[in-house]
mmCIF file of C-alpha atoms (C1' of nucleotides) in Angstrom:
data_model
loop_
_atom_site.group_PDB
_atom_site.id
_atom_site.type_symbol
_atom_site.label_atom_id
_atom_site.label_comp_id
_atom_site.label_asym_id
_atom_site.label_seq_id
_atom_site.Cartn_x
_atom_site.Cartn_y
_atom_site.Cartn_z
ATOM 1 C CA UNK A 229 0.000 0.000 0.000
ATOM 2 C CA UNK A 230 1.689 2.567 1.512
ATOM 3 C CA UNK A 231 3.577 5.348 -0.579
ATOM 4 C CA UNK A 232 2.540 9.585 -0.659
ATOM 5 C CA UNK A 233 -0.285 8.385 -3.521
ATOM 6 C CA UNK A 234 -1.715 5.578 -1.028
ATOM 7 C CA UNK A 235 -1.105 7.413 1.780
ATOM 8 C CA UNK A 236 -3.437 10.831 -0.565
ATOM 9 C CA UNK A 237 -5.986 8.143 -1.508
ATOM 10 C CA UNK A 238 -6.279 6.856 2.495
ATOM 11 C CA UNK A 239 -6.255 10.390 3.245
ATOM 12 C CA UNK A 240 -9.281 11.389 0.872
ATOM 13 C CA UNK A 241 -11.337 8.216 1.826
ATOM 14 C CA UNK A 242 -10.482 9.411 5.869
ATOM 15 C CA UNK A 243 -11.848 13.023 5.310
ATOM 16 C CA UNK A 244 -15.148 11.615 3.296
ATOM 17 C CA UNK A 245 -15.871 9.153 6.003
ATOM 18 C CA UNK A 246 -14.857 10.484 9.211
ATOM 19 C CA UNK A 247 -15.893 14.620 8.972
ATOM 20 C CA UNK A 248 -18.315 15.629 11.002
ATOM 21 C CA UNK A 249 -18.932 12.795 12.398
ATOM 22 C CA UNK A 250 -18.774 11.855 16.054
ATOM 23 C CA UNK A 251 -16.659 8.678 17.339
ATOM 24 C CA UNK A 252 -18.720 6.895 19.787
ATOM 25 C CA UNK A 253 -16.284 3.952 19.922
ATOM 26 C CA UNK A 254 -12.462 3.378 19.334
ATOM 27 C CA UNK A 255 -10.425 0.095 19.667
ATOM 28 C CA UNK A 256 -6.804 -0.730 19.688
ATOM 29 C CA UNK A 257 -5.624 -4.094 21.047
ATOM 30 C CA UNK A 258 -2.050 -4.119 19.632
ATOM 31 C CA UNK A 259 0.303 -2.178 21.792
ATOM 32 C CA UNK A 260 3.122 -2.751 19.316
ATOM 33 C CA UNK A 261 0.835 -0.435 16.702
ATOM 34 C CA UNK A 262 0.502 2.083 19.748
ATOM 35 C CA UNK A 263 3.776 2.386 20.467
ATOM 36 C CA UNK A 264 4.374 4.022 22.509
ATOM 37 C CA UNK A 265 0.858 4.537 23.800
ATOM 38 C CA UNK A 266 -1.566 1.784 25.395
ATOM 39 C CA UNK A 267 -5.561 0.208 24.068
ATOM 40 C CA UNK A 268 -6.722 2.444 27.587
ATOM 41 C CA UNK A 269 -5.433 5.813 26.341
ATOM 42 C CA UNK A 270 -5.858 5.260 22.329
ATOM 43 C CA UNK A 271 -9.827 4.881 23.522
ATOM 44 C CA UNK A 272 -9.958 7.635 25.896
ATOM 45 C CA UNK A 273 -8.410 10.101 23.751
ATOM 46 C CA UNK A 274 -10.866 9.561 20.515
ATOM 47 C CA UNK A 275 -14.430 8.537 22.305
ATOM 48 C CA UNK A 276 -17.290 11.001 22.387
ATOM 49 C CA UNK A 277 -14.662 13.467 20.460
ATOM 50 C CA UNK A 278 -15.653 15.308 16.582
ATOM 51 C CA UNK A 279 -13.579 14.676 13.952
ATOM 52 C CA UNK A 280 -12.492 18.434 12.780
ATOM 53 C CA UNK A 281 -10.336 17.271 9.716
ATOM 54 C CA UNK A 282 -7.690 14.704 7.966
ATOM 55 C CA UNK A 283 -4.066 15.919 6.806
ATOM 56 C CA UNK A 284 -1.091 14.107 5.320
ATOM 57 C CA UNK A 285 2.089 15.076 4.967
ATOM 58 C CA UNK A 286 4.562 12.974 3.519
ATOM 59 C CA UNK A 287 3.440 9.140 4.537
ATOM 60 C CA UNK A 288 2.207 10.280 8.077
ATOM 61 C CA UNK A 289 -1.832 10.840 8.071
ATOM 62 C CA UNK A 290 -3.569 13.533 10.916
ATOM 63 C CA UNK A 291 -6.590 12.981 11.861
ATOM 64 C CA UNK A 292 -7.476 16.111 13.713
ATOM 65 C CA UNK A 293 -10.261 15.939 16.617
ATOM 66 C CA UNK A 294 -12.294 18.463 18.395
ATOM 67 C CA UNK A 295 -13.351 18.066 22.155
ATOM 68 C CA UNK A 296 -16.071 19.846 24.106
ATOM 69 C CA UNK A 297 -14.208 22.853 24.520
ATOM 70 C CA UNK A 298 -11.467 24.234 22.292
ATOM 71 C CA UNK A 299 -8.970 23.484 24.336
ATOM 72 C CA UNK A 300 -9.223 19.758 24.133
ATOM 73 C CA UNK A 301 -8.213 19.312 20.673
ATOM 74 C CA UNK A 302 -6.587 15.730 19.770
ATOM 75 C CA UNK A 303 -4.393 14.550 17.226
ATOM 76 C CA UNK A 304 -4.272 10.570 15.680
ATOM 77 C CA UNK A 305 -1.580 10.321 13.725
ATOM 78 C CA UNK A 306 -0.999 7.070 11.245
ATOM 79 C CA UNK A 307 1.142 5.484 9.512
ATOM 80 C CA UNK A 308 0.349 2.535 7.122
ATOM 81 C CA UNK A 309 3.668 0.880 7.569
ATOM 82 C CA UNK A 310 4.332 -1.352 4.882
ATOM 83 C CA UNK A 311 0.810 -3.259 4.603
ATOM 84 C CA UNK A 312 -1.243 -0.855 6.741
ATOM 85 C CA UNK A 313 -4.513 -0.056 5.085
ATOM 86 C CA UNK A 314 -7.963 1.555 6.260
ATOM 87 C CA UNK A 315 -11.543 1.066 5.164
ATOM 88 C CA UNK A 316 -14.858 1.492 6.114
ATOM 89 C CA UNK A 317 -18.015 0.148 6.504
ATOM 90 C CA UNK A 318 -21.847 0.619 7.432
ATOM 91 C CA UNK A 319 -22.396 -0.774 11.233
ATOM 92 C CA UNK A 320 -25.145 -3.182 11.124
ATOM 93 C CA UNK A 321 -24.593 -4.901 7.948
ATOM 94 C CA UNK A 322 -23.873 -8.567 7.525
ATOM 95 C CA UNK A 323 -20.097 -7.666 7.401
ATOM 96 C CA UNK A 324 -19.772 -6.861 11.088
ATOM 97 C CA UNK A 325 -17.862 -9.414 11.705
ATOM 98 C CA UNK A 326 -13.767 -7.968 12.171
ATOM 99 C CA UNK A 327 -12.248 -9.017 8.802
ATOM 100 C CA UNK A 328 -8.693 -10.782 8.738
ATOM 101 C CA UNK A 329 -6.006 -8.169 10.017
ATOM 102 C CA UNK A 330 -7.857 -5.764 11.193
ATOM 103 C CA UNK A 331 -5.509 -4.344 14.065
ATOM 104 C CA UNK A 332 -8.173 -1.459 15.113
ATOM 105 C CA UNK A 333 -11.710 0.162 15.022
ATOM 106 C CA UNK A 334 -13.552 3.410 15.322
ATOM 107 C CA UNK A 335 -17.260 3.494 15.115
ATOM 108 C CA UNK A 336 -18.762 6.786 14.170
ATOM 109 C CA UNK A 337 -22.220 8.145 14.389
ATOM 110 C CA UNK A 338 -22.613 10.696 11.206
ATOM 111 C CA UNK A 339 -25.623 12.618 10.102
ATOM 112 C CA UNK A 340 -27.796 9.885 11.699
ATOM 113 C CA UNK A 341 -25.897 6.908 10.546
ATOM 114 C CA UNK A 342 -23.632 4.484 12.053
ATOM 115 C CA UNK A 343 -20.361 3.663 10.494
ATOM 116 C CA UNK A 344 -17.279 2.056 11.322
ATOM 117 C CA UNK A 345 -13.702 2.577 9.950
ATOM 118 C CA UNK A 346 -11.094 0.031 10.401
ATOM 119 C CA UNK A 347 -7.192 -0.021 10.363
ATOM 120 C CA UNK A 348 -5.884 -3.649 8.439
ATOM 121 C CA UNK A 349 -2.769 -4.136 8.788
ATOM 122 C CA UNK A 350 -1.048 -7.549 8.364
ATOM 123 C CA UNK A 351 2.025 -6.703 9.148
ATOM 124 C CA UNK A 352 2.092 -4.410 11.696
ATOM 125 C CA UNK A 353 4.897 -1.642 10.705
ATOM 126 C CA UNK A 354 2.472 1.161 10.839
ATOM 127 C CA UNK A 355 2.155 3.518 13.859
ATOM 128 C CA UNK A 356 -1.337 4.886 15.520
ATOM 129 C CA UNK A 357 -0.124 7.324 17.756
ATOM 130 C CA UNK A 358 -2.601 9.480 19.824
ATOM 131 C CA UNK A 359 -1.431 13.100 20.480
ATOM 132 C CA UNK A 360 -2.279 16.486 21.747
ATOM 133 C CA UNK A 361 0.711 17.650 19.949
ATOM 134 C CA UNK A 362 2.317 17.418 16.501
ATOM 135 C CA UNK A 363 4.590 14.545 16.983
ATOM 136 C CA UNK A 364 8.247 14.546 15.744
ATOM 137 C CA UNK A 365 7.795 12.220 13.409
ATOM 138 C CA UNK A 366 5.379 14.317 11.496
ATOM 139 C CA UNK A 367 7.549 17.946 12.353
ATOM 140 C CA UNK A 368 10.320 16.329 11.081
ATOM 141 C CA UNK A 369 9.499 15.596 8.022
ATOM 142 C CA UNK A 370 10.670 18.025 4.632
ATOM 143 C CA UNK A 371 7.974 19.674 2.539
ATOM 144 C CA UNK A 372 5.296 17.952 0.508
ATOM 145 C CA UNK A 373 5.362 17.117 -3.266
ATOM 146 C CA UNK A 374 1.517 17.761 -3.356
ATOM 147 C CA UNK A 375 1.762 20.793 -1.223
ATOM 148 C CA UNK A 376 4.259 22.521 -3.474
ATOM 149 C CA UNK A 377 7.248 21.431 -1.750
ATOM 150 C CA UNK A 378 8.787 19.753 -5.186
ATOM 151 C CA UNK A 379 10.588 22.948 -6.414
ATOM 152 C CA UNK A 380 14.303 22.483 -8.292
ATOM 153 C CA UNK A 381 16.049 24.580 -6.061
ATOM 154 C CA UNK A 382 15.047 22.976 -2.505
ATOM 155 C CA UNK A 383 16.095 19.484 -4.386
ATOM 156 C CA UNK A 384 19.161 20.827 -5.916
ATOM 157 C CA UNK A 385 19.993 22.132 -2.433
ATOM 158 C CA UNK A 386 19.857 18.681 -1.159
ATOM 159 C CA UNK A 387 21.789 17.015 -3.497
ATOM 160 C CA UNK A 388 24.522 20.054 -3.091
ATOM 161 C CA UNK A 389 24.879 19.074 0.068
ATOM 162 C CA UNK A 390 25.917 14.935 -0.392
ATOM 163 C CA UNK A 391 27.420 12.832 -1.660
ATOM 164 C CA UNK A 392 25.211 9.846 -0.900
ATOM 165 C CA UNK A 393 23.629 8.119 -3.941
ATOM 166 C CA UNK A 394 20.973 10.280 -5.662
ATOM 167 C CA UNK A 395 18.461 7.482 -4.544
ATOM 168 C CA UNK A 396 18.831 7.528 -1.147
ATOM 169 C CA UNK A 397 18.641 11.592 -0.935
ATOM 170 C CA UNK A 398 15.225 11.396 -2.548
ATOM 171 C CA UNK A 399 14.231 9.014 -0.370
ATOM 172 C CA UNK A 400 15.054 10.661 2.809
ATOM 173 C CA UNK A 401 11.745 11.881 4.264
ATOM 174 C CA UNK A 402 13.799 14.881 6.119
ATOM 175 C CA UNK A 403 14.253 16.223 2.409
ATOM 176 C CA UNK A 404 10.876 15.036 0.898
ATOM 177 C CA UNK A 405 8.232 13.983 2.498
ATOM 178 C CA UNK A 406 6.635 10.706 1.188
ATOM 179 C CA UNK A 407 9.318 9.036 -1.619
ATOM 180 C CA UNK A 408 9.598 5.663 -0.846
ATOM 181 C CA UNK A 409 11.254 2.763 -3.230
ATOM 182 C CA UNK A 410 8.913 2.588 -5.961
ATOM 183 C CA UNK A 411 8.854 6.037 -6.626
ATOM 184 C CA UNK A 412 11.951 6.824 -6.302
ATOM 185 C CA UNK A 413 12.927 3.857 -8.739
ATOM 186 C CA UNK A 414 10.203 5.397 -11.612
ATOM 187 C CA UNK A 415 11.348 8.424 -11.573
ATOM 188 C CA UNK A 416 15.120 7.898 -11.784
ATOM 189 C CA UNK A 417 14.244 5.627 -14.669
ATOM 190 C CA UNK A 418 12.402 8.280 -15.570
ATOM 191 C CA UNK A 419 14.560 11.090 -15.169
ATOM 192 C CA UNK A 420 17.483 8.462 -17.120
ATOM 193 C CA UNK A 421 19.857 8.536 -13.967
ATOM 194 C CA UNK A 422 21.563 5.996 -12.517
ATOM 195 C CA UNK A 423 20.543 6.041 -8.547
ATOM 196 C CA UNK A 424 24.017 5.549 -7.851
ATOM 197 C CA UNK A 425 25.074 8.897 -8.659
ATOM 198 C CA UNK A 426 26.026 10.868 -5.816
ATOM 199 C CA UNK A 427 23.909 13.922 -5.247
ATOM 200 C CA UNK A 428 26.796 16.701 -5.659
ATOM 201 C CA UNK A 429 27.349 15.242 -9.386
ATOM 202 C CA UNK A 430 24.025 16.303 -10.368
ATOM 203 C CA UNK A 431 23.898 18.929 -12.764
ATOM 204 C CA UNK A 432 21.300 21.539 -12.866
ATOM 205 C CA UNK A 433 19.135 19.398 -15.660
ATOM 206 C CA UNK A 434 19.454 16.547 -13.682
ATOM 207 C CA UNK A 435 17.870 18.006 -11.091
ATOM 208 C CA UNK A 436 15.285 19.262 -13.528
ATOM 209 C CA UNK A 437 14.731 15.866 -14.317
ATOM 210 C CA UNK A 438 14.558 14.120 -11.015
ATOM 211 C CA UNK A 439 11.923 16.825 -10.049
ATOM 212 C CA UNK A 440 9.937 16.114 -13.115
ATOM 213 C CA UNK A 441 10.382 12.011 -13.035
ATOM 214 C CA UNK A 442 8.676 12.324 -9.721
ATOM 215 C CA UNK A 443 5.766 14.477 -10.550
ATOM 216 C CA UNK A 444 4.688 12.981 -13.495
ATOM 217 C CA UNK A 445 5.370 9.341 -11.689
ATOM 218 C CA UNK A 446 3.057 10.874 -8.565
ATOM 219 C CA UNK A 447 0.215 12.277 -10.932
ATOM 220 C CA UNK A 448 0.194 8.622 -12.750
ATOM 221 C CA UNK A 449 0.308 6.424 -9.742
ATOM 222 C CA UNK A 450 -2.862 9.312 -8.161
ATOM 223 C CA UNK A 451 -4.659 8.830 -11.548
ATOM 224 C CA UNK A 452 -4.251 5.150 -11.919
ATOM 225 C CA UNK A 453 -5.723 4.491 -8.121
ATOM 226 C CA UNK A 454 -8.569 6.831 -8.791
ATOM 227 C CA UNK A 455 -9.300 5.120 -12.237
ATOM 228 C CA UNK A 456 -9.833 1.772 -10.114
ATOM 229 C CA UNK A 457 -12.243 3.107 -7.454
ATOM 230 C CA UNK A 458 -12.522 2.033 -3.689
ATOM 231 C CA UNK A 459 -14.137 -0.813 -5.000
ATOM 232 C CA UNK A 460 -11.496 -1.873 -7.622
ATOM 233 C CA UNK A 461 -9.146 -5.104 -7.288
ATOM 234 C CA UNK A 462 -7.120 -5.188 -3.920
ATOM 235 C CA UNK A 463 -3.678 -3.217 -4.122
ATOM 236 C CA UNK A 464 -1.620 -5.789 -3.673
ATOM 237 C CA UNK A 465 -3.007 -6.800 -7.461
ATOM 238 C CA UNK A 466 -1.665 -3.683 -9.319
ATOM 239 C CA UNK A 467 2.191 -4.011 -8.077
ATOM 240 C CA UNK A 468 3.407 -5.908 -10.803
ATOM 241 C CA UNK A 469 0.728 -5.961 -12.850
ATOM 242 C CA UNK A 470 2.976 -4.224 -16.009
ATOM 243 C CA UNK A 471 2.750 -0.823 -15.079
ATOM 244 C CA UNK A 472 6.155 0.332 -13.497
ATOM 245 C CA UNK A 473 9.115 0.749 -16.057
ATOM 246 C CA UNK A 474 11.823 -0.369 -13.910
ATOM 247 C CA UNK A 475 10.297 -0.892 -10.295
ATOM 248 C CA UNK A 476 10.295 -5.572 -9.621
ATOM 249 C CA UNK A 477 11.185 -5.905 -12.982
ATOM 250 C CA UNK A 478 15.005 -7.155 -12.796
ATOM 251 C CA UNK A 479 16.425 -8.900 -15.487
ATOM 252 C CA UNK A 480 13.482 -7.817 -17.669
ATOM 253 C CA UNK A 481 14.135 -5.331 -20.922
ATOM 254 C CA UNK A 482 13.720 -2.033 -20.249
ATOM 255 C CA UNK A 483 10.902 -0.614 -21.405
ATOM 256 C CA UNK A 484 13.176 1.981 -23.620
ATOM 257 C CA UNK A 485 15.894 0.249 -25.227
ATOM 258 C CA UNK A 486 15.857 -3.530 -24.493
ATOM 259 C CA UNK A 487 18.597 -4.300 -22.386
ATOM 260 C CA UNK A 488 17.772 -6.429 -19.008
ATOM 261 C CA UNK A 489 17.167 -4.509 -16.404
ATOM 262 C CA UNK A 490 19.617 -4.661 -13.295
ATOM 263 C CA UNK A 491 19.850 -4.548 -9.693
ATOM 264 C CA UNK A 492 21.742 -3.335 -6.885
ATOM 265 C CA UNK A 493 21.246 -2.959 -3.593
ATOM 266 C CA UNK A 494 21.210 0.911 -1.893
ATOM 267 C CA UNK A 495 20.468 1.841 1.623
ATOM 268 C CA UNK A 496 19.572 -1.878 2.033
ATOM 269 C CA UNK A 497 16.892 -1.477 -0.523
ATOM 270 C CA UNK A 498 16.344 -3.260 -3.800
ATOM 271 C CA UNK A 499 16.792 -1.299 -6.672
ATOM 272 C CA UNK A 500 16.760 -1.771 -10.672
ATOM 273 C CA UNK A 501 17.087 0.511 -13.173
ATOM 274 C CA UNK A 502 18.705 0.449 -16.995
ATOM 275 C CA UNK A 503 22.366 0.658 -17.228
ATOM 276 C CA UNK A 504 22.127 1.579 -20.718
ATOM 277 C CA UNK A 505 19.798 4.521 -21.027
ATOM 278 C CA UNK A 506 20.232 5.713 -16.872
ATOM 279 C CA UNK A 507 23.474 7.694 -17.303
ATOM 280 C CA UNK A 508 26.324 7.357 -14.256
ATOM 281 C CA UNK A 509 27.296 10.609 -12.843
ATOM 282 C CA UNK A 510 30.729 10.646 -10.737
ATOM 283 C "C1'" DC B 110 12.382 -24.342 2.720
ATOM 284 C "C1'" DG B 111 14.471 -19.944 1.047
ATOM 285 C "C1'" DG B 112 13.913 -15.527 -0.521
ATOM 286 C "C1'" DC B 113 11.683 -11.298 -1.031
ATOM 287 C "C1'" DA B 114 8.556 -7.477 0.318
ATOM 288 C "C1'" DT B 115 5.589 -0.391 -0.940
ATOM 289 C "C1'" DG B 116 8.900 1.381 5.821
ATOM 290 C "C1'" DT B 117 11.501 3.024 9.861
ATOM 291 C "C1'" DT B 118 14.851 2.889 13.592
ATOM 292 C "C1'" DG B 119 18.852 1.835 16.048
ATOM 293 C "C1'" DC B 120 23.443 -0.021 16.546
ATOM 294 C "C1'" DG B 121 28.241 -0.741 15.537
ATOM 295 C "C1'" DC B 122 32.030 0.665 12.858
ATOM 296 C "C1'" DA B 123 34.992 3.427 9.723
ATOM 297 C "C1'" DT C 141 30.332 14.536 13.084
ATOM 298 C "C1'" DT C 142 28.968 12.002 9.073
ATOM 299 C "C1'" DG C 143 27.998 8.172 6.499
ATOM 300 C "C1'" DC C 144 27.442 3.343 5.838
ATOM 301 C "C1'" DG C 145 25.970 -1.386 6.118
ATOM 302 C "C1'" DC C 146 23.134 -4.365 8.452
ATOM 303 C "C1'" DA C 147 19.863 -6.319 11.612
ATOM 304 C "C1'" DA C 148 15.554 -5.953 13.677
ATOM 305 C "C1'" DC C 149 10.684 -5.188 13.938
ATOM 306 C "C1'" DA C 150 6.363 -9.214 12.542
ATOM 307 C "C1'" DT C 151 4.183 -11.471 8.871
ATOM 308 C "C1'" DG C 152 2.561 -13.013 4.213
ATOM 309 C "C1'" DC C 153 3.314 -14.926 -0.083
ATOM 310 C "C1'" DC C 154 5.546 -17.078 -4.130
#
DNA sequence: CGGCATGTTGCGCA
DNA sequence: TTGCGCAACATGCC
């Protein structure tokens, strides 16, 4: 699931579901999910509490709640982890029953109706962390790709400023919020750079290009999950399904000239892209 | 059984 | 101080 255009999509079906609605219920069992809060306080922070708004930045979702007096605001942030996931369904229905993986639940009364939203999770690397402050997880994080924060000269900073592999600087979530592997995979392939190149070697079209490989990859992966619908095949299904370039395809042609795709290994994560077309800066 | 996985953090070492 | 590499976290799937 979980990368800035699952995190946007989670974020969207959050904000449709959950405003203006009241929680009348909230369950957490797993304290590993909590950490490092507890089932007691995840429950007493979110019952009988309005749900004001939802936020993401980066991969980190805020769900922001409003308590009897102003004063008493709350904050749930979440993070899907690798496999974390949340949907939602009518209260009542034959599907009450707690599906497989389903690490938490909120029931909501809204406009008269009873709903609940769940957290799946199969995993459990995601975080739900109750707070009446921004966390530093979420004020730590660099600016936004959807909220503007993809400008050339903030990136061109960043790689000015390292000589790590051009990869792992996009991927760092202090510099931009919300690039994780597949991404940043796409859009160096994209962009034709090997993610080996170390960040001071970049010249100022490279950087041009790294900015652009990551929009255009953002916008397609945004349009593609709102082309399927919340009721379209299950995520795990459009991975590999033929529509990255690069991204699980190792040992495959590329997509642009042929030659098979290879892999290395960078900040202990897999990546591929084309030695032929994904020019070596150094 | 072995290997790999969309993420993050912490540790040991150069 | 910075930058790595690597293991760990907990679990599913091919």
């Amino acid at each position: 699931m979980p990368e800035l255009p699952d995190v946007e999509v989670a974020r969207r079906n959050l904000h449709r579901w959950m405003v203006g609605g009241t929680i009348v219920a909230a369950r957490c069992a797993d304290r590993y999910l909590l950490r490092p809060g507890s089932p007691r306080a995840f429950e007493h922070a979110l019952v009988g509490r309005t749900v004001a708004g939802v936020e993401r930045k980066g991969k980190w979702l805020k769900v922001v709640l409003d308590g009897p007096s102003a004063s008493q605001g709350r904050r749930l942030f979440a993070h899907l982890g690798m496999t974390g996931d949340w949907t939602e369904g009518s209260a009542g229905d034959a599907e009450n029953a707690a599906p497989r993986f389903e690490r938490a639940r909120i029931d909501l009364e809204r406009r008269g109706r009873a709903l609940v939203v769940r957290y799946l999770d199969s995993r459990r690397f995601g975080r739900l962390v109750v707070s009446s402050d921004d966390i530093v997880e979420w004020t730590s994080l660099g600016p936004d790709p959807l909220a503007g924060g993809l400008d050339v000269a903030t990136l061109a900073d960043a790689f000015a400023r390292s000589r790590r592999p051009v990869k792992e600087i996009v991927m760092d979530q202090s510099v931009l919020a919300g690039i994780g592997n597949i991404l940043a995979t796409e859009a160096l392939w994209r962009a034709r750079l090997d993610p080996r190149s170390p960040g001071t070697t970049l010249s100022r079209s490279d950087v041009r290009a790294v900015a652009r490989g990551l929009r255009d990859e953002i916008a397609r992966e945004l349009a593609e999950r709102e082309d399927r619908g919340p009721d379209g095949p299950a995520p795990e299904t459009y991975e590999t399904d033929g529509t990255f370039n690069a991204y699980g395809r190792a040992g495959a042609p590329c997509p642009r000239d042929g030659a098979p795709l290879a892999r290395v290994t960078l900040g202990g994560r897999s990546t591929v892209f084309c030695k032929v077309c994904q020019v070596l800066r150094r």
